[in-house]
mmCIF file of C-alpha atoms in Angstrom:
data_model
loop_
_atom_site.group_PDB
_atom_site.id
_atom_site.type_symbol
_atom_site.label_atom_id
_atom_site.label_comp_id
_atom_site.label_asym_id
_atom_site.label_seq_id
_atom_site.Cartn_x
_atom_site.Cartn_y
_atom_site.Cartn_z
ATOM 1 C CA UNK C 11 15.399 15.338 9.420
ATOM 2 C CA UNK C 12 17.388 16.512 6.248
ATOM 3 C CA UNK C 13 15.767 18.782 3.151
ATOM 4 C CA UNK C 14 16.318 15.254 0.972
ATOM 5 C CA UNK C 15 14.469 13.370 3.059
ATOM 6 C CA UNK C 16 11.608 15.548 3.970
ATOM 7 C CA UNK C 17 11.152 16.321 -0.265
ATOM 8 C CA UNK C 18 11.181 12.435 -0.634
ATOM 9 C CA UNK C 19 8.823 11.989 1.674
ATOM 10 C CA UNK C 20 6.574 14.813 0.277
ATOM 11 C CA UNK C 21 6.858 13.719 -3.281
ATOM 12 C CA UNK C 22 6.130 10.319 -2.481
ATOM 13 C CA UNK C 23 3.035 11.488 -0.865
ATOM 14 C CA UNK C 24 2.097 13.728 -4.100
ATOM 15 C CA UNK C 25 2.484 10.124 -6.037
ATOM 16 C CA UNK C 26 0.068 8.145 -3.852
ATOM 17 C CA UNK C 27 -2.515 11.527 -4.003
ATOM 18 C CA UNK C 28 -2.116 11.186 -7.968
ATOM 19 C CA UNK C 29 -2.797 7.567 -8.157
ATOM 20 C CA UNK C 30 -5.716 8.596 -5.744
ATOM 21 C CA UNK C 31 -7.003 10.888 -8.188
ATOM 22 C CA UNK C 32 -8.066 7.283 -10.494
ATOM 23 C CA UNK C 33 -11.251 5.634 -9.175
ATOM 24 C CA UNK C 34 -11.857 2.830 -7.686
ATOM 25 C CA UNK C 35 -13.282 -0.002 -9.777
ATOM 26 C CA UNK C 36 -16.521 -1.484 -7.782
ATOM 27 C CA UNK C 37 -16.622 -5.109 -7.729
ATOM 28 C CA UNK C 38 -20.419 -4.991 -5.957
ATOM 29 C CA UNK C 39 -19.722 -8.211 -4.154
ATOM 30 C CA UNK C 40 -17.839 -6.250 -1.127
ATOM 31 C CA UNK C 41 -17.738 -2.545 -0.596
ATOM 32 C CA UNK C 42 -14.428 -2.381 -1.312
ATOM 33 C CA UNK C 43 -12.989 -1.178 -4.857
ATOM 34 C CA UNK C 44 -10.035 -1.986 -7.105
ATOM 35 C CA UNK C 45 -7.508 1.162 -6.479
ATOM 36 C CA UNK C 46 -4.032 1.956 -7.550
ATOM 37 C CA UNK C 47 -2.753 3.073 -4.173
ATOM 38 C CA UNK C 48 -1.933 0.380 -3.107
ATOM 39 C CA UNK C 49 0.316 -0.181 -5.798
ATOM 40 C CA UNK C 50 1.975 3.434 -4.477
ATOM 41 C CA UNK C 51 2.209 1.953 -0.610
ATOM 42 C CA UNK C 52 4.126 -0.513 -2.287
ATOM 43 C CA UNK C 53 6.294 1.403 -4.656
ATOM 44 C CA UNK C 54 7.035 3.887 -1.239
ATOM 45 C CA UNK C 55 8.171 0.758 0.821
ATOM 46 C CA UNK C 56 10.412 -0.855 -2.212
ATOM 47 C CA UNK C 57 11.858 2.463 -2.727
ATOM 48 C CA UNK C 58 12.226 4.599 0.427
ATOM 49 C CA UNK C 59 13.273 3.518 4.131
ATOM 50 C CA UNK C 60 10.740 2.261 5.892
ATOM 51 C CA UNK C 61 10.191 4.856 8.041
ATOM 52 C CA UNK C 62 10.271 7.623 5.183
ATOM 53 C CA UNK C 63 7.668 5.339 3.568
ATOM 54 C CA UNK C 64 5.512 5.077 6.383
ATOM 55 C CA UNK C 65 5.613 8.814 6.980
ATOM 56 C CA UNK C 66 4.361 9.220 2.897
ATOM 57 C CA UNK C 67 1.307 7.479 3.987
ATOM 58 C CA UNK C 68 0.741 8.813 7.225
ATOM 59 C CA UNK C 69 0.496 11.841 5.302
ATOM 60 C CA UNK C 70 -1.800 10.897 2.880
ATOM 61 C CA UNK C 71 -4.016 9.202 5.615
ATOM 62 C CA UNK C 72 -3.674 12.805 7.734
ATOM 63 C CA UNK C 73 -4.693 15.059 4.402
ATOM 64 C CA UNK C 74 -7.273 12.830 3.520
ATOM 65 C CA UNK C 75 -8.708 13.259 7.609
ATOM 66 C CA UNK C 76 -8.776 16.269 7.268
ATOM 67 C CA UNK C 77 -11.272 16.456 4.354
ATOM 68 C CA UNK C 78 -8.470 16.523 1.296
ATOM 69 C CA UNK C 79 -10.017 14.232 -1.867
ATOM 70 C CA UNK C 80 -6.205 12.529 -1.704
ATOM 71 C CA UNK C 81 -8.159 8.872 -1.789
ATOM 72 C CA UNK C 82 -9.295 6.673 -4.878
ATOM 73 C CA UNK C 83 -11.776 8.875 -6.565
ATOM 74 C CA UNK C 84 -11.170 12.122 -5.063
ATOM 75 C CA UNK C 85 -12.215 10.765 -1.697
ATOM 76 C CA UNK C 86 -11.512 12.246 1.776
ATOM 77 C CA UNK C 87 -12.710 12.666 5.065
ATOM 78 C CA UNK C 88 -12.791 10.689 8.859
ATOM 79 C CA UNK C 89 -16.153 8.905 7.186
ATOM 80 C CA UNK C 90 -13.625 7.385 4.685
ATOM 81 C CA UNK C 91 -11.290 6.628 7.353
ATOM 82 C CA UNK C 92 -13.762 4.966 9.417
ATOM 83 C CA UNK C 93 -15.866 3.264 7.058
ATOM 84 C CA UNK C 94 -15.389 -0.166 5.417
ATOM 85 C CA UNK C 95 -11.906 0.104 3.550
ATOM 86 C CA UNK C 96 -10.220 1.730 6.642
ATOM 87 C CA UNK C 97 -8.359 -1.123 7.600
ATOM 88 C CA UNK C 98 -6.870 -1.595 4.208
ATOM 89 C CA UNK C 99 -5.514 1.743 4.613
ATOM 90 C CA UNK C 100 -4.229 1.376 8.107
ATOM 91 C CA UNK C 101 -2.451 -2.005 7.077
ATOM 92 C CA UNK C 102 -0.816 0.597 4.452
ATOM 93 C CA UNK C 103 1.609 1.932 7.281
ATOM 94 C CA UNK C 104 2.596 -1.535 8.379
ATOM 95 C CA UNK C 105 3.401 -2.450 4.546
ATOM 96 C CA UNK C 106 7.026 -0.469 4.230
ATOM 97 C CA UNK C 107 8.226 -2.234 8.151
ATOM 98 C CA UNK C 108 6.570 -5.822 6.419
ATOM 99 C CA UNK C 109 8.158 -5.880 3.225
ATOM 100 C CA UNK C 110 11.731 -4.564 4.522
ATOM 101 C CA UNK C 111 11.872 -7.420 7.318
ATOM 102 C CA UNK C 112 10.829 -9.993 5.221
ATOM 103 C CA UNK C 113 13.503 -8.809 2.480
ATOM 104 C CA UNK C 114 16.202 -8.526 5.016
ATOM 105 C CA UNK C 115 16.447 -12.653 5.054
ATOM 106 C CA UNK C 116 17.170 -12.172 1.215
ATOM 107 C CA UNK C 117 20.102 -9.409 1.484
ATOM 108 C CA UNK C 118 22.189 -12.215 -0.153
ATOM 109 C CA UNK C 119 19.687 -13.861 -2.677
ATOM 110 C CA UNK C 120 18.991 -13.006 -5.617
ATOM 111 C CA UNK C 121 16.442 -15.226 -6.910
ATOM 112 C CA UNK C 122 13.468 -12.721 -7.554
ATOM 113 C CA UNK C 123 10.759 -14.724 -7.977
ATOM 114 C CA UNK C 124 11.473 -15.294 -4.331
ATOM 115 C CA UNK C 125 11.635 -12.027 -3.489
ATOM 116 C CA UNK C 126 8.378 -11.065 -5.256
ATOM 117 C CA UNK C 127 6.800 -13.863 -3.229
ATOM 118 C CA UNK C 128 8.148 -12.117 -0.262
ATOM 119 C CA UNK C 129 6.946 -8.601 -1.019
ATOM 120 C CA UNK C 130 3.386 -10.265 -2.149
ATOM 121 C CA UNK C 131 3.111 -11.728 1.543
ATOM 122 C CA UNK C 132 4.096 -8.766 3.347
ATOM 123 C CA UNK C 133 2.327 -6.521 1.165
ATOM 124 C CA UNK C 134 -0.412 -8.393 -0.233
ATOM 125 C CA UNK C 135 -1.697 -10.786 2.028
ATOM 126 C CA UNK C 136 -1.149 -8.641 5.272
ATOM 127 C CA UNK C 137 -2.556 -5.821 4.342
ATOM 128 C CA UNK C 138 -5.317 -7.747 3.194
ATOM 129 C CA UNK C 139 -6.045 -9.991 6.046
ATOM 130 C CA UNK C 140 -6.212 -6.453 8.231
ATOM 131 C CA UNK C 141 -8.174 -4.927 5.518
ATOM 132 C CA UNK C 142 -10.423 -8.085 6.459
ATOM 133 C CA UNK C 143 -10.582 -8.489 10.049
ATOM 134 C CA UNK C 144 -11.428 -4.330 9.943
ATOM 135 C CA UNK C 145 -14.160 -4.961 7.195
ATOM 136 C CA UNK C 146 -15.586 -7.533 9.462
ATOM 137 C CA UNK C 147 -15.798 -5.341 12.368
ATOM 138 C CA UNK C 148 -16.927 -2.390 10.825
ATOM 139 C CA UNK C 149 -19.636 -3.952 8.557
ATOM 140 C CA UNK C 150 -20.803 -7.194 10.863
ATOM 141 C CA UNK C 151 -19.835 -9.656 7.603
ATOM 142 C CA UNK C 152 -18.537 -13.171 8.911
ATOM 143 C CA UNK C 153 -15.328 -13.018 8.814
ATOM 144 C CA UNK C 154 -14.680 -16.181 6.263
ATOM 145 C CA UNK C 155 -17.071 -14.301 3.687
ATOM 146 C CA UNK C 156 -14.799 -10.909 3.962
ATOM 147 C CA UNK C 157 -12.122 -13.020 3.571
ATOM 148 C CA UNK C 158 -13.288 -15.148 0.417
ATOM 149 C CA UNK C 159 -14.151 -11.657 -0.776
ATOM 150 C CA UNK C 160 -11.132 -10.656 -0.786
ATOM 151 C CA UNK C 161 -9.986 -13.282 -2.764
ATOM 152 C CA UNK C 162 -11.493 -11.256 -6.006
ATOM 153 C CA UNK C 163 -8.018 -8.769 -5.239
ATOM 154 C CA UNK C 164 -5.801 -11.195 -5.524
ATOM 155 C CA UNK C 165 -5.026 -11.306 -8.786
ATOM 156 C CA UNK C 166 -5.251 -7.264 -9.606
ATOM 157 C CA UNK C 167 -2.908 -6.831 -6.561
ATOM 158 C CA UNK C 168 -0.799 -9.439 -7.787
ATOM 159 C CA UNK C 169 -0.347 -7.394 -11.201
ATOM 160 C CA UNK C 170 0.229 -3.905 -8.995
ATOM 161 C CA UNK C 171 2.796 -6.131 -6.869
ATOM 162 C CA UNK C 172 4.819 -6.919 -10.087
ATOM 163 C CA UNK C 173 4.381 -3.346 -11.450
ATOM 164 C CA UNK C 174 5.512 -1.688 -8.422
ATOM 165 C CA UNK C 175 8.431 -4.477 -8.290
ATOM 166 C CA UNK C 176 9.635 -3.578 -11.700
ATOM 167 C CA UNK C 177 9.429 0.275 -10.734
ATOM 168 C CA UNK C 178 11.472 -0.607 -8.123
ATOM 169 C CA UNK C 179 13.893 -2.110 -9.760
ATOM 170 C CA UNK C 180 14.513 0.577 -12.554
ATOM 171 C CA UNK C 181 14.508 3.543 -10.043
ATOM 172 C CA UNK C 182 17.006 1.606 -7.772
ATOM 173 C CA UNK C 183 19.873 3.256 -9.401
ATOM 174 C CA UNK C 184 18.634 6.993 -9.478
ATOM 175 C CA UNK C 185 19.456 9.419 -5.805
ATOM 176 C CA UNK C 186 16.051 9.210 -4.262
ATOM 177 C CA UNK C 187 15.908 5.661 -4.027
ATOM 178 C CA UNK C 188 16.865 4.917 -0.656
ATOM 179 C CA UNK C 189 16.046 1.012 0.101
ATOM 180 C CA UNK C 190 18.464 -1.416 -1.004
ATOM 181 C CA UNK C 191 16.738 -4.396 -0.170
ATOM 182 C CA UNK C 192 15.808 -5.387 -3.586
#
């Protein structure tokens, strides 16, 4: 692996621990708060190749096993990773392969509202409905009530989606940007 990539990688990582470093906001109806990292997975998988992007939050998931306070509120630890929001995280790593094949039907369109409905799918909704199905496991809640639950993100993820989109757009152009999907 070349220098570039590995500093990409790294400072991509060093994004997603800052935007860690915000707390969660508590909704109380589901144990699961409003963070901006997810907003970072996203930015990392508009921005970087798949793989690089998945490797940026591998990492963060690895420092934060280890103990590291890398997750929303200065957070870390396997309790974290095993506890109710762990498969939100874990859909993380399948967000950068998601969003790239779904925007590899698009190579030629440029219609961006269909491209942000795209990325919201892939990034959204799947990470989401894993985020779900994991919740339900993990914390015995029927499955339809973790998923009307998580109905409460929709709209703040929605916002981070756009946000991250915009990012994405505007950094396009500089060297580190390495997906040019959008």
């Amino acid at each position: 692996m070349k220098t570039k990539d590995l500093t990409t990688i790294a400072f991509m990582t060093a994004i997603l621990v800052v935007l860690g470093l915000i707390p969660g906001i508590p909704l109380g109806i589901i144990p699961v708060p409003i963070v901006l990292q997810n907003m970072g997975v996203m930015l990392a998988s508009l921005i970087l190749k798949p793989k690089h992007a998945t490797m940026s939050i591998f990492l963060l998931l690895l420092l934060a096993a280890l103990g590291l306070p890398v997750l929303s509120g200065g957070r870390g630890g396997l309790p974290i990773l095993l506890g109710p929001t762990a498969g939100y995280m874990f859909g993380w790593l399948l967000t950068p392969f998601l969003i790239n094949f779904g925007l590899s039907f698009l190579k030629n369109n440029n219609s961006i509202t269909l491209k942000l409905l795209v990325v919201w799918l892939a990034g959204v909704i799947c990470s989401d409905l894993i985020g779900t199905i994991w919740l339900t496991i993990q914390s015995q809640v029927p499955f339809m009530t973790a998923l009307f639950s998580n109905l409460a993100f929709l709209p703040g993820d929605t916002i981070k989606l756009i946000l991250a989109f915009t990012m994405a757009k505007a950094l396009k152009a500089q060297p580190f940007s390495e997906n040019t999907s959008l």
